[in-house]
Short mmCIF file of C-alpha atoms in Angstrom, two decimals:
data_model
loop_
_atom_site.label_atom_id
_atom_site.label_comp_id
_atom_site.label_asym_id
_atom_site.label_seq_id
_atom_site.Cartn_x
_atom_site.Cartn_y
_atom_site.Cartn_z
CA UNK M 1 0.00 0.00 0.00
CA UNK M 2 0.77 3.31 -0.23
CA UNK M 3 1.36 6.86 1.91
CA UNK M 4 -1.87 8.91 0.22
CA UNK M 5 -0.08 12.13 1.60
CA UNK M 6 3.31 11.02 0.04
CA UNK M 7 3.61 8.39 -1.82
CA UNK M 8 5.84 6.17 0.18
CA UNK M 9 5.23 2.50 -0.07
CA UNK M 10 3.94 1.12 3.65
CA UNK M 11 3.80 -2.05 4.68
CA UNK M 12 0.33 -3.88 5.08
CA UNK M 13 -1.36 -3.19 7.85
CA UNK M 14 0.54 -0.14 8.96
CA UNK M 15 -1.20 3.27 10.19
CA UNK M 16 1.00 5.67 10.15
CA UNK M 17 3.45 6.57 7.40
CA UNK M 18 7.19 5.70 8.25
CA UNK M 19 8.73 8.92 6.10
CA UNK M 20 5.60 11.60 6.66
CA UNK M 21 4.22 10.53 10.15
CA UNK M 22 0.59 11.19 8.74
CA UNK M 23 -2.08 8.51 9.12
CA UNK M 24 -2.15 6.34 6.29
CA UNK M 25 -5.58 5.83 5.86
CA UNK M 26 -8.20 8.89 5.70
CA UNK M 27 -11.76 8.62 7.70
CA UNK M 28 -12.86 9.37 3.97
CA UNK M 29 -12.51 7.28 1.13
CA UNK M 30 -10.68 8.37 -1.81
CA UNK M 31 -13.70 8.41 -4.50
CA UNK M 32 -13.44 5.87 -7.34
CA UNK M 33 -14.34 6.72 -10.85
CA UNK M 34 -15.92 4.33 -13.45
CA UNK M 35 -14.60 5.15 -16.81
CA UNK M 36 -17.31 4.04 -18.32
CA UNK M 37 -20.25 6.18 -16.53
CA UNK M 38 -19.90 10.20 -16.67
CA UNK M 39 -18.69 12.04 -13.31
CA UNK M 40 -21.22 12.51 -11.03
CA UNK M 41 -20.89 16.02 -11.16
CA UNK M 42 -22.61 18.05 -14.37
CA UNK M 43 -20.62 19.78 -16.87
CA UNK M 44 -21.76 23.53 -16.41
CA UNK M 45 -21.49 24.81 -20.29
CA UNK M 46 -20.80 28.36 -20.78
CA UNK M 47 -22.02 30.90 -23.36
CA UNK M 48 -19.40 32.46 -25.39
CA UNK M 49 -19.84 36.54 -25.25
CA UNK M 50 -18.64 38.41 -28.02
CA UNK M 51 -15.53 40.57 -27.35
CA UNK M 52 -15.78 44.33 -27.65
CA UNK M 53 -13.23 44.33 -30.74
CA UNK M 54 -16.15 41.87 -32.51
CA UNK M 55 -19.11 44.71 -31.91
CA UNK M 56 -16.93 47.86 -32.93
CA UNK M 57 -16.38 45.90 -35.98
CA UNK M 58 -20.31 45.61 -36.75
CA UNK M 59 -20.72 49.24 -36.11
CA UNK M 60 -17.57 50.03 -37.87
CA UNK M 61 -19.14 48.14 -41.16
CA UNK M 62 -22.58 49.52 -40.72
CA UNK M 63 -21.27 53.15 -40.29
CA UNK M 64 -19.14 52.65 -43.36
CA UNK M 65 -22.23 50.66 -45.49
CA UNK M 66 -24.60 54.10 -44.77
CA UNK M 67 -21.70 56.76 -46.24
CA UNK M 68 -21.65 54.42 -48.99
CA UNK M 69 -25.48 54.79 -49.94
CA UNK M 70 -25.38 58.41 -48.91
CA UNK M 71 -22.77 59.27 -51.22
CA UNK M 72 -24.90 57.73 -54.01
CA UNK M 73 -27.62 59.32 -53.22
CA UNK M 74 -26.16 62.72 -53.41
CA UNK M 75 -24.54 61.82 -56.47
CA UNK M 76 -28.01 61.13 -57.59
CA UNK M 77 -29.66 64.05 -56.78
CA UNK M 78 -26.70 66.25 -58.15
CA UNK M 79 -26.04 65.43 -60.98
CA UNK M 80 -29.17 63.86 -62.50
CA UNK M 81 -28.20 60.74 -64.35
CA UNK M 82 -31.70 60.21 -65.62
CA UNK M 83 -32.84 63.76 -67.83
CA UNK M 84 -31.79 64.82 -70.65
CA UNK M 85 -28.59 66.82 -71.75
CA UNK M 86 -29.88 69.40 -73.27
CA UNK M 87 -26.42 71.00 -73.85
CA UNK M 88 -26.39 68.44 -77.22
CA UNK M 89 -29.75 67.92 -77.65
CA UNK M 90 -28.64 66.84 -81.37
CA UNK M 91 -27.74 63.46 -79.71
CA UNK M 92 -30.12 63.23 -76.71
CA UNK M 93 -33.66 64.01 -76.95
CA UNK M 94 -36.04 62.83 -74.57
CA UNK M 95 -39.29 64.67 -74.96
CA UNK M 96 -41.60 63.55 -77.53
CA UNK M 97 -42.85 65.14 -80.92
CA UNK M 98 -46.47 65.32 -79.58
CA UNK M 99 -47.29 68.53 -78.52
CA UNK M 100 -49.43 68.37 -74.75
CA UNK M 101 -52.09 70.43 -75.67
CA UNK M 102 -53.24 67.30 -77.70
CA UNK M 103 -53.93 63.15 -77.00
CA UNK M 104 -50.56 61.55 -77.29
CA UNK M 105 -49.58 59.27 -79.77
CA UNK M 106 -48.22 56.08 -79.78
CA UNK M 107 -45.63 56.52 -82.13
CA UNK M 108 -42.98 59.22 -80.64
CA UNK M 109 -41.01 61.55 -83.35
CA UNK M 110 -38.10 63.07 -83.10
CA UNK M 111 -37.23 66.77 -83.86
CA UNK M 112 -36.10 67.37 -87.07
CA UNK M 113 -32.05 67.73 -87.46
CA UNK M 114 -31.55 71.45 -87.57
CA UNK M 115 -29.50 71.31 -90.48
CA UNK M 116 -32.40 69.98 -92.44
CA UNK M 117 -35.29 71.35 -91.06
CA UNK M 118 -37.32 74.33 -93.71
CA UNK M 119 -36.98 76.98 -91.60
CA UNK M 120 -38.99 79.24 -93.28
CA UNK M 121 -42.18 77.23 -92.42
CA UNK M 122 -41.71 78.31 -88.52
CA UNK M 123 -41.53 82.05 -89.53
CA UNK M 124 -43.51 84.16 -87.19
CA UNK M 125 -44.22 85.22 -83.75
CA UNK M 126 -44.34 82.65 -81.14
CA UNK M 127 -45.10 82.35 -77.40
CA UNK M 128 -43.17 79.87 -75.16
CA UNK M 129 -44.49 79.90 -71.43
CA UNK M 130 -44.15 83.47 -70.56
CA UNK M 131 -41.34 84.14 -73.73
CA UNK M 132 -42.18 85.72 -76.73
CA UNK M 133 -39.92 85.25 -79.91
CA UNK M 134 -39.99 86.31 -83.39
CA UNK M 135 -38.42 83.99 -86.36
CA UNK M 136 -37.64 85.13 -89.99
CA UNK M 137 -36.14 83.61 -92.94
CA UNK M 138 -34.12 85.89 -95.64
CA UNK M 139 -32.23 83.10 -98.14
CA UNK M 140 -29.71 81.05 -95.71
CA UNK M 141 -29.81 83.26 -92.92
CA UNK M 142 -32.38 82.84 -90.22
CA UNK M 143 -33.30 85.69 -87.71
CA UNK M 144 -34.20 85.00 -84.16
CA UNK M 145 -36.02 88.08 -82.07
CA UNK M 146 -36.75 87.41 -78.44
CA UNK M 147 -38.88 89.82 -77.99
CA UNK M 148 -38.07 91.57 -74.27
CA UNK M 149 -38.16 95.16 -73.37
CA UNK M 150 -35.01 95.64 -74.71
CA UNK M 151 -35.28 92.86 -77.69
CA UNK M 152 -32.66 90.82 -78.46
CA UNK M 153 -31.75 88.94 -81.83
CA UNK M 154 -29.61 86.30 -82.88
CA UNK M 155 -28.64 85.72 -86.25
CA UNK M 156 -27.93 81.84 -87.78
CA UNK M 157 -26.27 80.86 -91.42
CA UNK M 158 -28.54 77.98 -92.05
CA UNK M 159 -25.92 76.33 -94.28
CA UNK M 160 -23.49 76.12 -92.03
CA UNK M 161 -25.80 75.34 -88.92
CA UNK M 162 -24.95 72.01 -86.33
CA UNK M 163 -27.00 72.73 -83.90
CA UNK M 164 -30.37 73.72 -82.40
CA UNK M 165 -30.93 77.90 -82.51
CA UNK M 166 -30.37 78.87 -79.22
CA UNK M 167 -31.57 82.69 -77.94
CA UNK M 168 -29.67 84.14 -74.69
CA UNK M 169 -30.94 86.52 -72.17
CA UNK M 170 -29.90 87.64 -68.92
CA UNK M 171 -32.80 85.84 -67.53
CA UNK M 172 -33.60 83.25 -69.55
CA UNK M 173 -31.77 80.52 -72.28
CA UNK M 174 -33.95 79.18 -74.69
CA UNK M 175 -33.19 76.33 -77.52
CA UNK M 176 -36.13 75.83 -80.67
CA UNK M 177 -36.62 72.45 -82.08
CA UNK M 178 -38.56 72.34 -85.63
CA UNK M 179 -40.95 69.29 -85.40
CA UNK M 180 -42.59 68.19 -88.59
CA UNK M 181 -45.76 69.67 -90.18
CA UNK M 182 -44.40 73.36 -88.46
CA UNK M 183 -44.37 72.31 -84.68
CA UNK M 184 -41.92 74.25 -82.51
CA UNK M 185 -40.73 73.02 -79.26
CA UNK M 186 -38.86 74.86 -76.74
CA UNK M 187 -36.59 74.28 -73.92
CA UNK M 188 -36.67 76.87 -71.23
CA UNK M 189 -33.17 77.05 -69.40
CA UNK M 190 -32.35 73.30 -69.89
CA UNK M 191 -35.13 72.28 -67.61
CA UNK M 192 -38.51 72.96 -68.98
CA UNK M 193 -39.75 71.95 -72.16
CA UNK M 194 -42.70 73.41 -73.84
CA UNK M 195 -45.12 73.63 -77.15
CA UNK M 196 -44.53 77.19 -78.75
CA UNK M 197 -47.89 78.24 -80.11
CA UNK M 198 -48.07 81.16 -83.34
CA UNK M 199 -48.56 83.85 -81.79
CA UNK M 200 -49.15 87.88 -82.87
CA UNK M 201 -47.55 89.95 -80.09
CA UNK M 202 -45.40 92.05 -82.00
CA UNK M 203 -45.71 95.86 -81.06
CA UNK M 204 -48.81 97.66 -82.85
CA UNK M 205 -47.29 99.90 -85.25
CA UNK M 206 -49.38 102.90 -83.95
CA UNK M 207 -48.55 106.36 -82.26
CA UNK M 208 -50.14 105.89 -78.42
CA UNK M 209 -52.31 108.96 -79.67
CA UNK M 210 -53.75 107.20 -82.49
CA UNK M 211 -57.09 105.91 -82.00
CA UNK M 212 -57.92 102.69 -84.15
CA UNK M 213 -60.48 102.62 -87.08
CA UNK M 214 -63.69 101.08 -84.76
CA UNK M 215 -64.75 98.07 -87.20
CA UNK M 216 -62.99 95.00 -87.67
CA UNK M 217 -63.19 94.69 -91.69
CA UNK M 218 -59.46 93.75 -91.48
CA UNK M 219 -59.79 90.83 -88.94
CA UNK M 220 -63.35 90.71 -87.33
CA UNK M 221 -61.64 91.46 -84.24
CA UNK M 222 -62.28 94.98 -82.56
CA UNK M 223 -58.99 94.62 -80.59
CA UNK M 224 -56.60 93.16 -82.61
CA UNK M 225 -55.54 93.86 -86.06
CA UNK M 226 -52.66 91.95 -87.98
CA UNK M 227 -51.12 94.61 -89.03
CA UNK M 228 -51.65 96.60 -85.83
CA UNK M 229 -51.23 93.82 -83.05
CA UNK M 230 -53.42 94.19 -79.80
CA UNK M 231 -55.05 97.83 -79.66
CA UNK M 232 -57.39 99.77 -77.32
CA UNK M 233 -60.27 101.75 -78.69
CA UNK M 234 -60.72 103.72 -75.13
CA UNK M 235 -64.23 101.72 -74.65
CA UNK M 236 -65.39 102.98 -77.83
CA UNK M 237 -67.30 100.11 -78.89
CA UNK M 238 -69.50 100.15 -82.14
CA UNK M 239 -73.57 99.38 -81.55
CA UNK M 240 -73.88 98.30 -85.45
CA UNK M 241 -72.07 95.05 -86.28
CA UNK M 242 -73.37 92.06 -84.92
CA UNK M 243 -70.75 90.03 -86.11
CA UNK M 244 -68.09 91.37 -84.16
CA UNK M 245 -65.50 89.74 -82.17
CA UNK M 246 -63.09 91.22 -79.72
CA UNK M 247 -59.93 89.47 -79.33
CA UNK M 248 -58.70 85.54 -81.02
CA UNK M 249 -58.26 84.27 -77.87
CA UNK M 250 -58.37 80.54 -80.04
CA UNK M 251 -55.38 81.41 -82.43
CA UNK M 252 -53.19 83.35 -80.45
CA UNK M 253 -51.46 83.61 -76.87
CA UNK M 254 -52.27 86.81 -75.54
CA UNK M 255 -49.29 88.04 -73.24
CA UNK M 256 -48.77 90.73 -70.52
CA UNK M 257 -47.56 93.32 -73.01
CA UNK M 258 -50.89 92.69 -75.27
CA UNK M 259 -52.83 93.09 -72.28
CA UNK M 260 -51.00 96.41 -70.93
CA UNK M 261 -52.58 98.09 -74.13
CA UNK M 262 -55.69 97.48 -73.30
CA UNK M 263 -58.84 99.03 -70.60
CA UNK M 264 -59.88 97.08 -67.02
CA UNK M 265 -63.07 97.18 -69.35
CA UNK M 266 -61.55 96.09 -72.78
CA UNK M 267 -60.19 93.48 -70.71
CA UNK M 268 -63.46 92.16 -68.88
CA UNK M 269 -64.89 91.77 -72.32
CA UNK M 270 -62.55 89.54 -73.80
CA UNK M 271 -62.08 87.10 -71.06
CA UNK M 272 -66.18 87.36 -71.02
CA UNK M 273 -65.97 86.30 -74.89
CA UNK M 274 -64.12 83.31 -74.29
CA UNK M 275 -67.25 82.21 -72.22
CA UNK M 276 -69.83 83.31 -74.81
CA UNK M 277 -68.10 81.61 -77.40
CA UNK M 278 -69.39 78.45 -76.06
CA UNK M 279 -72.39 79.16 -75.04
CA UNK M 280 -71.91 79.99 -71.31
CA UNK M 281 -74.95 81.12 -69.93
CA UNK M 282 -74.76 84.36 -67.81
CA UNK M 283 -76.42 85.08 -64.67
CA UNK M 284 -75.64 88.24 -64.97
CA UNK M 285 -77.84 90.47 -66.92
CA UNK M 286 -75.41 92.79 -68.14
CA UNK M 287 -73.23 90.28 -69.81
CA UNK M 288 -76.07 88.83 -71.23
CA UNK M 289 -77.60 91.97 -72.59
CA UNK M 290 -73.70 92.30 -73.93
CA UNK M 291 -73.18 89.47 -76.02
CA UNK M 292 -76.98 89.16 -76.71
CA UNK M 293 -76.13 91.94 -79.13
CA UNK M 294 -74.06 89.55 -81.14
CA UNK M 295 -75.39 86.76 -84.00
CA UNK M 296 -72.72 84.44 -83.29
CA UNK M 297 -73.64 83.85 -79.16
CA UNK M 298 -75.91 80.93 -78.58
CA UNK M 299 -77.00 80.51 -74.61
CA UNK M 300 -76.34 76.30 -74.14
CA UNK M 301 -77.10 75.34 -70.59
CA UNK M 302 -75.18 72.24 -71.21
CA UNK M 303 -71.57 74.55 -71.32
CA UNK M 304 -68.72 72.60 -69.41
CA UNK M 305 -65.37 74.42 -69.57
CA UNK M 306 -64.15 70.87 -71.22
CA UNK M 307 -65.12 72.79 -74.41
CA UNK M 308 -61.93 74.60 -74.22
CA UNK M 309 -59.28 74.45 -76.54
CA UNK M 310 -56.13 74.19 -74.51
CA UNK M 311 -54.49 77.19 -76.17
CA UNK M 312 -58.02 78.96 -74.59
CA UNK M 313 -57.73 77.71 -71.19
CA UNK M 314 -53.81 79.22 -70.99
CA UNK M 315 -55.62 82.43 -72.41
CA UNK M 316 -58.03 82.44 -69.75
CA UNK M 317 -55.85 81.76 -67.17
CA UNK M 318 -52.79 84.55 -68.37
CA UNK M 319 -55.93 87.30 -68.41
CA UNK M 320 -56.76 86.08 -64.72
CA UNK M 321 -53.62 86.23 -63.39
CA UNK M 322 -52.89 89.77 -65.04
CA UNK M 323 -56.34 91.05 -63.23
CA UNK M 324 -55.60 89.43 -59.91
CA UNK M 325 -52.08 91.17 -59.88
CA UNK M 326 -53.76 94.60 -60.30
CA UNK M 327 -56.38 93.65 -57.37
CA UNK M 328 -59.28 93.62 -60.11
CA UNK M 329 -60.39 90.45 -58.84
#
């Protein structure tokens, strides 16, 4: 047998250990194991926690995933990848031949190349949004006019011309595109693009003193002439043609300039003729007794404003806007 304190082989039967002294048998005894069961005693598992260098990690990955998507966002919203550069709009057009004031089609055109588009066939006065413009045609050179204030014109050798016209302002930059069958389109400082409609907004050729012929032989329009443009006749209005119109608000765009040449009055009565052309039906007796007067006004209590022409409804809406900023309305 042997010492359990030191190891030193006793002889049988001894008690006390001949090197150590100790007794060599405890009161307790020494536990046995059997290989073959598992130890009394449970195995306590433990849960691995994740250091602090693993979780700045996460967040370190996370933070770096958002600046990622952030940046391309910004780069998004700066520089536009998805409109049209309009700085070559030889190469890149986006916008469709169709012009919005009329159902779309399902076959889109392109713009004419400028090179080969009949310029002559778009000479005239247009209106694009509130711009006004003049084109004219003399052999290969094509004249430009945007009509401001202080007008400004731009001047284009048609055989030698790559790209779209483009007319410069201090407040404005504005490219044409000739469509086929004489449709103009215009871009409005690279952003907007719009339908120019033929307009007659030039300047009447009249002294401010001059006070127009009161028929409208010329036009059937008492206040516009073609060769005059829009005109005033001081409420002077004739009591003996019954056939009489005021103002085209169907063919042309009336602007803020046509409108500064006219009365509060001369005014009233030619938004009130856009209504009477179709038939509105007054409730008030003086317009009705107005345009009563005239062969061509038909009452039709079935009028809807879905009647108007779009070209009409930008009329209507120009003349309200010019009364409301003078507090008329």
């Amino acid at each position: 047998m042997f010492c359990i304190f030191c190891g030193a082989q006793l002889p049988e039967g001894a008690k006390f250990c001949t090197r150590c002294g100790k007794p060599a048998q405890s009161s307790a005894a020494a536990p046995t194991h059997n290989p073959s069961s598992p130890a009394s005693v449970p195995v306590q598992k433990t849960v691995p926690v994740p250091s602090h260098k693993n979780r700045w990690g996460v967040i370190l990955l996370l933070a770096i995933v958002l600046l990622i998507v952030a940046a391309l966002v910004g780069a998004l919203m700066i520089f536009h990848p998805w409109s049209a550069d309009l700085a070559n709009p030889q190469n890149t057009i986006l916008f469709p031949s169709t012009p919005s004031s009329e159902p779309a089609d399902d076959v889109q055109q392109d713009p004419l190349a400028a090179q080969d588009a009949d310029w002559s066939i778009y000479d005239g006065n247009w209106s694009a949004g509130a711009y006004r413009f003049s084109l004219l045609t003399q052999g290969n050179e094509l004249t430009a006019t945007l009509l401001l204030d202080s007008p400004v014109q731009f001047s284009y050798d048609l055989s030698l011309l790559d790209a779209y016209p483009l007319l410069v302002c201090q407040t404005c930059t504005l490219r044409l595109f000739p469509y086929p069958d004489g449709a103009l389109r215009v871009s409005i400082d690279g952003e907007q693009v719009v339908d120019a409609i033929r307009s007659n907004n030039l300047p009447p050729q009249v002294s401010a003193n001059e006070i127009p012929t009161l028929n409208a032989s010329d036009s059937g329009y008492l206040f516009y002439s073609p060769s005059t443009g829009t005109r005033s006749t001081n409420g002077n209005i004739p009591d003996d043609q019954p056939d009489l119109h005021f103002w085209p608000l169907d063919q042309f765009a009336i602007s803020t300039a046509d409108l500064d040449r006219l009365t509060r009055e001369e005014i009233d009565i030619i938004r009130n003729e856009a209504f009477a052309r179709h038939g509105y039906v007054f409730t008030s007796d003086g317009w009705m007794d107005f345009f009563d007067d005239y062969t061509w006004y038909t009452p039709d209590p079935s009028f809807t404003e879905n009647g108007f022409s779009a070209l009409e409804r930008q009329n209507i809406d120009t003349i309200a806007n010019y009364e409301e900023s003078k507090g008329w309305i």
